[in-house]
CSV table of C-alpha atoms in Angstrom, one decimal:
chain,number,residue,atom,x,y,z
A,4,MET,CA,36.3,-108.8,-0.9
A,5,ALA,CA,37.1,-112.3,-0.2
A,6,GLY,CA,40.1,-113.5,-1.7
A,7,LEU,CA,41.8,-109.9,-1.6
A,8,ILE,CA,44.9,-109.7,0.4
A,9,GLN,CA,46.4,-106.7,1.7
A,10,ALA,CA,50.2,-106.2,-0.8
A,11,THR,CA,53.2,-104.7,1.4
A,12,GLY,CA,55.5,-103.1,-0.5
A,13,GLY,CA,55.1,-100.1,-2.1
A,14,ASN,CA,55.6,-97.0,-0.3
A,15,TYR,CA,57.2,-94.0,-3.0
A,16,SER,CA,55.9,-91.5,-1.3
A,17,ALA,CA,58.7,-90.2,0.0
A,18,ARG,CA,61.7,-90.9,-1.8
A,19,ARG,CA,65.0,-92.1,0.0
A,20,PRO,CA,68.5,-91.7,-1.1
A,21,GLY,CA,69.6,-94.2,-3.3
A,22,MET,CA,65.7,-95.8,-3.6
A,23,VAL,CA,64.6,-96.1,-7.4
A,24,CYS,CA,60.7,-95.3,-7.7
A,25,PRO,CA,58.9,-96.7,-10.4
A,26,HIS,CA,58.0,-94.4,-12.6
A,27,ASP,CA,62.0,-93.3,-12.7
A,28,LEU,CA,64.1,-93.2,-16.2
A,29,VAL,CA,67.2,-96.0,-16.2
A,30,TRP,CA,70.1,-96.4,-18.1
A,31,PHE,CA,72.0,-99.5,-18.7
A,32,ASP,CA,73.7,-100.8,-21.6
A,33,GLU,CA,71.8,-103.9,-23.4
A,34,ALA,CA,73.5,-106.2,-22.2
A,35,ALA,CA,72.1,-106.3,-19.3
A,36,LEU,CA,68.4,-107.2,-21.3
A,37,ALA,CA,66.9,-110.7,-20.8
A,38,ALA,CA,68.8,-113.3,-23.1
A,39,ASP,CA,65.5,-113.7,-24.9
A,40,ALA,CA,64.4,-110.4,-25.4
A,41,PRO,CA,62.9,-108.9,-28.8
A,42,ALA,CA,65.9,-107.1,-30.8
A,43,TRP,CA,63.7,-104.2,-30.8
A,44,ALA,CA,64.3,-103.8,-27.2
A,45,LEU,CA,68.1,-104.3,-27.5
A,46,ALA,CA,68.2,-101.8,-30.1
A,47,VAL,CA,66.3,-99.4,-28.3
A,48,VAL,CA,69.1,-99.5,-25.5
A,49,ALA,CA,72.1,-100.1,-27.5
A,50,ALA,CA,71.0,-96.6,-29.0
A,51,GLY,CA,71.3,-94.7,-25.6
A,52,GLU,CA,67.3,-94.6,-24.7
A,53,PRO,CA,67.0,-95.7,-20.6
A,54,GLY,CA,64.4,-98.3,-19.3
A,55,VAL,CA,61.3,-96.9,-17.4
A,56,VAL,CA,60.7,-98.3,-14.0
A,57,ARG,CA,57.9,-100.8,-13.3
A,58,ARG,CA,55.5,-101.4,-10.1
A,59,ALA,CA,56.5,-104.9,-9.7
A,60,ALA,CA,58.4,-107.5,-6.8
A,61,ARG,CA,62.1,-106.6,-6.8
A,62,HIS,CA,63.9,-109.7,-7.1
A,63,GLY,CA,67.0,-108.5,-4.6
A,64,ILE,CA,69.1,-106.7,-6.4
A,65,SER,CA,67.2,-107.1,-10.2
A,66,LEU,CA,65.1,-103.5,-10.6
A,67,PRO,CA,61.6,-104.7,-13.0
A,68,VAL,CA,62.0,-101.9,-15.9
A,69,GLY,CA,60.1,-101.7,-19.3
A,70,ILE,CA,61.8,-100.6,-22.8
A,71,ARG,CA,59.2,-98.4,-24.6
A,72,GLY,CA,59.9,-99.5,-28.5
A,73,ALA,CA,58.3,-97.7,-31.8
A,74,ASP,CA,55.0,-98.7,-32.1
A,75,LYS,CA,52.8,-98.7,-28.8
A,76,ARG,CA,52.5,-102.8,-29.2
A,77,GLN,CA,56.6,-102.4,-27.7
A,78,ARG,CA,56.6,-102.9,-24.9
A,79,HIS,CA,59.1,-105.7,-23.0
A,80,GLY,CA,59.8,-105.9,-19.6
A,81,ASP,CA,62.1,-106.9,-18.0
A,82,GLN,CA,64.4,-107.4,-15.0
A,83,VAL,CA,67.8,-105.7,-14.8
A,84,ALA,CA,70.8,-105.6,-12.1
A,85,ALA,CA,71.0,-102.4,-10.4
A,86,LYS,CA,74.9,-102.6,-10.4
A,87,ARG,CA,74.1,-102.6,-14.4
A,88,VAL,CA,72.2,-99.4,-14.0
A,89,SER,CA,75.0,-96.4,-15.3
A,90,SER,CA,72.6,-93.3,-14.1
A,91,HIS,CA,69.2,-92.6,-13.2
A,92,LEU,CA,66.2,-89.9,-13.7
A,93,ALA,CA,63.3,-89.2,-11.7
A,94,PRO,CA,60.1,-87.5,-12.8
A,95,GLU,CA,60.7,-85.0,-10.7
A,96,ALA,CA,64.0,-84.1,-11.5
A,97,ILE,CA,63.2,-83.7,-15.4
A,98,ASP,CA,64.0,-80.3,-16.8
A,99,LEU,CA,61.1,-78.8,-17.4
A,100,ASP,CA,63.0,-75.8,-18.6
A,101,VAL,CA,62.8,-77.7,-22.1
A,102,LEU,CA,59.6,-76.7,-22.8
A,103,ALA,CA,60.2,-73.5,-23.2
A,104,ARG,CA,63.1,-73.9,-25.3
A,105,PRO,CA,63.3,-74.8,-29.1
A,106,PRO,CA,62.4,-78.2,-30.4
A,107,ARG,CA,60.8,-78.8,-27.8
A,108,SER,CA,58.2,-75.6,-27.6
A,109,GLU,CA,57.6,-75.9,-31.0
A,110,ARG,CA,56.3,-79.3,-30.1
A,111,GLY,CA,53.1,-77.4,-28.4
A,112,GLY,CA,51.3,-77.0,-31.3
A,113,ASP,CA,51.4,-81.0,-32.2
A,114,VAL,CA,51.1,-82.5,-28.7
A,115,PRO,CA,48.2,-81.3,-26.9
A,116,ALA,CA,50.2,-82.6,-23.2
A,117,LEU,CA,53.0,-80.6,-23.9
A,118,ALA,CA,51.5,-77.1,-24.0
A,119,ALA,CA,48.8,-77.8,-21.1
A,120,LEU,CA,52.0,-79.5,-18.9
A,121,ALA,CA,54.1,-76.3,-19.7
A,122,ASP,CA,50.7,-74.1,-18.8
A,123,ILE,CA,50.4,-75.8,-15.4
A,124,ARG,CA,53.6,-76.8,-14.2
A,125,HIS,CA,54.1,-73.1,-12.6
A,126,ARG,CA,50.5,-74.1,-11.0
A,127,LEU,CA,52.1,-76.8,-10.0
A,128,LYS,CA,55.3,-75.5,-8.0
A,129,GLY,CA,52.7,-73.1,-5.7
A,130,LEU,CA,50.9,-76.7,-4.3
A,131,SER,CA,54.4,-76.9,-2.7
A,132,ILE,CA,54.4,-81.4,-3.3
A,133,VAL,CA,57.0,-83.3,-5.4
A,134,TRP,CA,55.7,-84.4,-8.5
A,135,GLY,CA,57.1,-85.1,-12.6
A,136,PRO,CA,55.6,-86.0,-15.7
A,137,THR,CA,55.9,-90.3,-16.8
A,138,GLY,CA,54.6,-91.6,-19.5
A,139,ALA,CA,55.3,-90.6,-23.5
A,140,VAL,CA,55.7,-86.8,-21.9
A,141,GLY,CA,58.3,-87.4,-19.1
A,142,TYR,CA,60.1,-89.8,-21.7
A,143,GLU,CA,59.9,-87.6,-24.3
A,144,LEU,CA,61.5,-84.4,-22.3
A,145,ALA,CA,64.0,-86.9,-20.1
A,146,THR,CA,65.2,-88.5,-23.8
A,147,GLY,CA,64.4,-85.9,-26.5
A,148,ARG,CA,63.0,-88.5,-28.0
A,149,ALA,CA,59.8,-87.5,-30.0
A,150,VAL,CA,57.7,-90.4,-28.9
A,151,ALA,CA,54.2,-88.1,-27.8
A,152,HIS,CA,51.9,-87.0,-30.3
A,153,ARG,CA,48.9,-85.7,-30.7
A,154,GLU,CA,46.3,-88.3,-28.4
A,155,SER,CA,48.7,-88.8,-25.5
A,156,ASP,CA,47.7,-88.0,-22.2
A,157,LEU,CA,49.5,-85.4,-19.6
A,158,ASP,CA,50.6,-88.4,-17.0
A,159,LEU,CA,51.9,-87.2,-13.7
A,160,VAL,CA,53.3,-88.8,-10.6
A,161,VAL,CA,52.5,-87.3,-7.2
A,162,ARG,CA,54.5,-88.3,-4.2
A,163,LEU,CA,52.2,-87.2,-1.1
A,164,PRO,CA,53.5,-88.9,1.8
A,165,GLU,CA,50.7,-87.6,4.2
A,166,CYS,CA,46.7,-87.1,3.2
A,167,CYS,CA,46.2,-82.6,2.4
A,168,ASN,CA,43.2,-82.5,0.8
A,169,ASP,CA,43.7,-79.3,-0.6
A,170,VAL,CA,45.8,-80.3,-3.1
A,171,LEU,CA,44.4,-83.0,-4.0
A,172,ALA,CA,41.3,-80.5,-4.8
A,173,ALA,CA,43.7,-78.7,-6.4
A,174,LEU,CA,45.3,-81.9,-8.6
A,175,CYS,CA,42.1,-82.2,-9.1
A,176,GLU,CA,40.6,-79.2,-11.1
A,177,MET,CA,44.4,-78.7,-12.8
A,178,ALA,CA,43.7,-81.9,-14.1
A,179,ALA,CA,39.9,-81.3,-15.0
A,180,ALA,CA,41.1,-77.5,-16.5
A,181,ALA,CA,43.7,-79.4,-18.4
A,182,ARG,CA,41.0,-82.3,-20.0
A,183,GLN,CA,38.7,-79.1,-20.8
A,184,THR,CA,41.0,-77.0,-22.3
A,185,TYR,CA,43.7,-79.0,-24.1
A,186,ALA,CA,41.0,-81.5,-25.1
A,187,ILE,CA,43.3,-84.8,-23.9
A,188,ARG,CA,43.7,-86.6,-20.2
A,189,CYS,CA,45.3,-86.1,-17.2
A,190,ASP,CA,45.9,-89.1,-15.2
A,191,ILE,CA,47.9,-88.2,-12.0
A,192,GLN,CA,48.6,-90.9,-9.5
A,193,LEU,CA,49.5,-90.5,-6.1
A,194,GLU,CA,51.9,-92.2,-4.9
A,195,THR,CA,51.1,-93.0,-1.1
A,196,PRO,CA,52.3,-94.9,1.4
A,197,ALA,CA,50.5,-98.3,1.0
A,198,GLY,CA,51.5,-96.9,-3.4
A,199,GLY,CA,50.0,-95.8,-6.0
A,200,VAL,CA,46.4,-94.3,-6.7
A,201,ALA,CA,44.3,-92.5,-9.1
A,202,LEU,CA,44.1,-89.6,-8.5
A,203,ALA,CA,40.5,-90.2,-10.6
A,204,ASP,CA,39.5,-93.3,-7.9
A,205,TRP,CA,40.3,-91.0,-4.8
A,206,ALA,CA,37.5,-88.5,-6.2
A,207,GLY,CA,34.9,-90.8,-7.3
A,208,GLU,CA,32.2,-91.7,-5.0
A,209,ALA,CA,33.2,-95.5,-4.6
A,210,GLY,CA,33.5,-96.5,-0.8
A,211,GLN,CA,37.0,-97.9,-1.3
A,212,MET,CA,40.0,-96.8,-4.3
A,213,MET,CA,42.5,-99.5,-5.8
A,214,VAL,CA,46.4,-99.2,-4.5
A,215,LYS,CA,49.0,-100.2,-7.6
A,216,SER,CA,51.5,-102.2,-4.6
A,217,ASP,CA,54.6,-104.0,-6.1
A,218,THR,CA,52.8,-107.1,-5.5
A,219,GLY,CA,49.9,-106.3,-7.1
A,220,PRO,CA,46.5,-104.1,-6.9
A,221,TYR,CA,44.0,-104.5,-4.3
A,222,LEU,CA,41.3,-102.1,-2.2
A,223,THR,CA,41.7,-99.9,0.4
A,224,ALA,CA,39.2,-96.7,2.1
A,225,ASN,CA,42.4,-95.3,3.0
A,226,PRO,CA,45.8,-95.3,1.2
A,227,TRP,CA,47.3,-92.7,4.1
A,228,ALA,CA,46.3,-95.2,7.5
A,229,VAL,CA,49.2,-97.0,7.1
A,230,ALA,CA,52.1,-97.0,8.9
A,231,ALA,CA,54.6,-95.4,6.6
B,21,MET,CA,40.1,-99.4,-30.5
B,22,GLN,CA,39.6,-103.3,-30.8
B,23,THR,CA,36.4,-104.6,-28.8
B,24,LEU,CA,35.5,-108.0,-27.8
B,25,SER,CA,32.1,-109.6,-27.0
B,26,LEU,CA,31.6,-112.6,-24.9
B,27,GLU,CA,29.1,-114.4,-23.1
B,28,TYR,CA,27.7,-116.8,-20.4
B,29,THR,CA,25.0,-118.8,-18.8
B,30,ALA,CA,24.0,-117.1,-15.4
B,31,GLY,CA,21.0,-117.1,-13.0
B,32,ALA,CA,18.5,-114.5,-12.1
B,33,PRO,CA,19.2,-110.2,-13.0
B,34,ALA,CA,21.5,-108.7,-10.9
B,35,ALA,CA,20.0,-106.2,-8.2
B,36,GLN,CA,21.0,-103.1,-9.7
B,37,ARG,CA,24.2,-101.2,-11.4
B,38,ALA,CA,27.4,-100.3,-10.2
B,39,LEU,CA,30.4,-98.9,-12.0
B,40,ALA,CA,34.0,-99.9,-10.7
B,41,GLY,CA,37.2,-97.4,-12.1
B,42,VAL,CA,38.4,-95.0,-13.4
B,43,VAL,CA,39.7,-93.4,-16.6
B,44,GLY,CA,43.2,-93.4,-16.6
B,45,SER,CA,46.8,-95.5,-18.1
B,46,GLY,CA,46.8,-99.1,-16.2
B,47,ASP,CA,43.3,-99.1,-15.1
B,48,LEU,CA,39.5,-99.7,-16.5
B,49,GLU,CA,35.9,-98.1,-15.9
B,50,VAL,CA,33.1,-101.5,-15.5
B,51,LEU,CA,29.8,-101.1,-15.9
B,52,LEU,CA,27.5,-103.1,-13.8
B,53,GLU,CA,23.7,-103.0,-15.4
B,54,PRO,CA,21.2,-106.0,-14.8
B,55,GLY,CA,21.3,-108.7,-17.5
B,56,VAL,CA,18.8,-110.7,-19.2
B,57,SER,CA,17.6,-113.5,-17.2
B,58,GLY,CA,19.4,-116.3,-17.3
B,59,GLN,CA,22.3,-114.9,-19.6
B,60,THR,CA,25.6,-112.5,-19.3
B,61,THR,CA,26.9,-110.5,-21.4
B,62,VAL,CA,30.5,-108.8,-21.2
B,63,ALA,CA,31.4,-105.8,-23.9
B,64,ILE,CA,35.2,-105.1,-23.7
B,65,ALA,CA,36.6,-102.1,-25.2
B,66,THR,CA,40.1,-101.9,-25.2
B,67,SER,CA,42.9,-99.7,-26.2
B,68,VAL,CA,45.5,-102.5,-26.5
B,69,ASP,CA,45.8,-104.4,-28.9
B,70,GLY,CA,46.5,-108.2,-30.1
B,71,VAL,CA,45.4,-109.7,-26.4
B,72,ASP,CA,42.0,-111.0,-26.8
B,73,GLU,CA,43.0,-113.9,-25.8
B,74,ILE,CA,44.1,-112.4,-22.6
B,75,TRP,CA,40.7,-111.5,-21.9
B,76,LYS,CA,38.9,-114.7,-22.7
B,77,ALA,CA,41.0,-116.6,-20.2
B,78,VAL,CA,40.3,-113.4,-17.4
B,79,ILE,CA,37.1,-112.8,-18.3
B,80,ASP,CA,36.2,-116.7,-18.9
B,81,ARG,CA,37.4,-117.4,-15.4
B,82,ILE,CA,35.1,-114.9,-13.6
B,83,PHE,CA,31.8,-115.4,-15.1
B,84,THR,CA,31.7,-119.3,-15.7
B,85,GLU,CA,31.5,-119.4,-11.8
B,86,GLU,CA,28.8,-120.8,-10.6
B,87,GLY,CA,25.3,-119.0,-9.1
B,88,LEU,CA,26.1,-115.2,-10.3
B,89,ALA,CA,23.5,-113.3,-11.4
B,90,ALA,CA,23.0,-112.2,-14.7
B,91,TYR,CA,24.8,-109.1,-15.8
B,92,LYS,CA,25.4,-106.8,-19.0
B,93,VAL,CA,28.7,-105.8,-18.5
B,94,GLU,CA,30.5,-102.7,-20.5
B,95,ILE,CA,34.4,-102.0,-20.3
B,96,ASN,CA,36.5,-100.0,-21.3
B,97,ASP,CA,40.0,-100.9,-20.9
B,98,PHE,CA,43.0,-98.2,-20.9
B,99,GLY,CA,46.0,-101.2,-20.5
B,100,ALA,CA,44.6,-102.4,-17.3
B,101,THR,CA,46.8,-106.0,-15.9
B,102,PRO,CA,44.3,-108.8,-15.7
B,103,ALA,CA,45.2,-108.3,-11.9
B,104,VAL,CA,43.0,-105.2,-12.4
B,105,VAL,CA,40.5,-106.1,-14.6
B,106,ARG,CA,39.4,-108.5,-11.4
B,107,LEU,CA,39.9,-106.5,-9.5
B,108,ARG,CA,37.9,-103.8,-10.9
B,109,ILE,CA,34.9,-106.5,-11.5
B,110,ALA,CA,34.9,-107.7,-8.3
B,111,GLN,CA,34.3,-104.2,-6.6
B,112,ALA,CA,32.0,-103.4,-9.1
B,113,MET,CA,30.0,-106.8,-8.3
B,114,GLU,CA,30.2,-106.5,-4.8
B,115,GLN,CA,28.6,-103.4,-5.6
B,116,THR,CA,25.5,-104.8,-7.0
B,117,THR,CA,24.6,-106.7,-4.0
B,118,GLY,CA,25.1,-104.1,-1.5
B,119,ASP,CA,22.2,-102.8,-0.1
B,120,ALA,CA,22.3,-99.1,0.0
B,121,ALA,CA,21.6,-97.7,-3.8
B,122,HIS,CA,22.8,-94.9,-4.5
B,123,ASP,CA,21.1,-94.8,-7.6
């Protein structure tokens, strides 16, 4: 396809020390937000809630972050200076044992995505991969704020520096099982050397899949072919 | 769920149908089918409210181009960015002109 330039940047397939990846949660004080940030976003950050690192171009020492409001329409994108970040939590570091304890253990009936995660986490453990929950479920488990609801998807990120067909096939099977058993979407994002790729796209029949890089999306036949 | 319908002047019907994209956050599914000769119709269903103007601008830019075939376009959006919208439609269009039909 003419006009689709191969973007570079965005290899989050293996976390190195000090690396901040898309979907990581970062805490900072509200003064770190842009002067024109909406009042609701300032209030969310002032209440001690984190921002979510976005996949976007990084300008020097600032991080692209998104703030999640109470309403689905409330999403604020901003740039936060890395030195203002006071703490940081990766999806793979979120404590999943809270799923088994009240109050989270009592939410499974209302939030199928939480029940699905409680169900598949041990199978995922068996795959020896680095993975963690993102989206509403990851945010809820990390912050304790009940943002997930009945229709929430189960969003997971899996770091995959090398292509492994057995792992990919097992992930497809788990996503399909979650869909069937819990009637929810299970979106698995693969972090490859090229950037983020949806597992569903890898599993699809198209010859090329879409890579989300820091500088925008592009198509490739093999996101593991780029030098790591 | 919001829906949006758009129409454009186009050429002869596209050669074949094509599907691109996936169901998933930040992505979309686009189905292109041969349209009625001379006219492209685009139907968008999106889970994101209040972005009609952006959609119209992005879709206008693609389908007002001269010399395009006529398509019947259906889009199921899951919060894709304009760059993702353009890429997925381009991916599907390329498949409609491809010589090896899958079905």
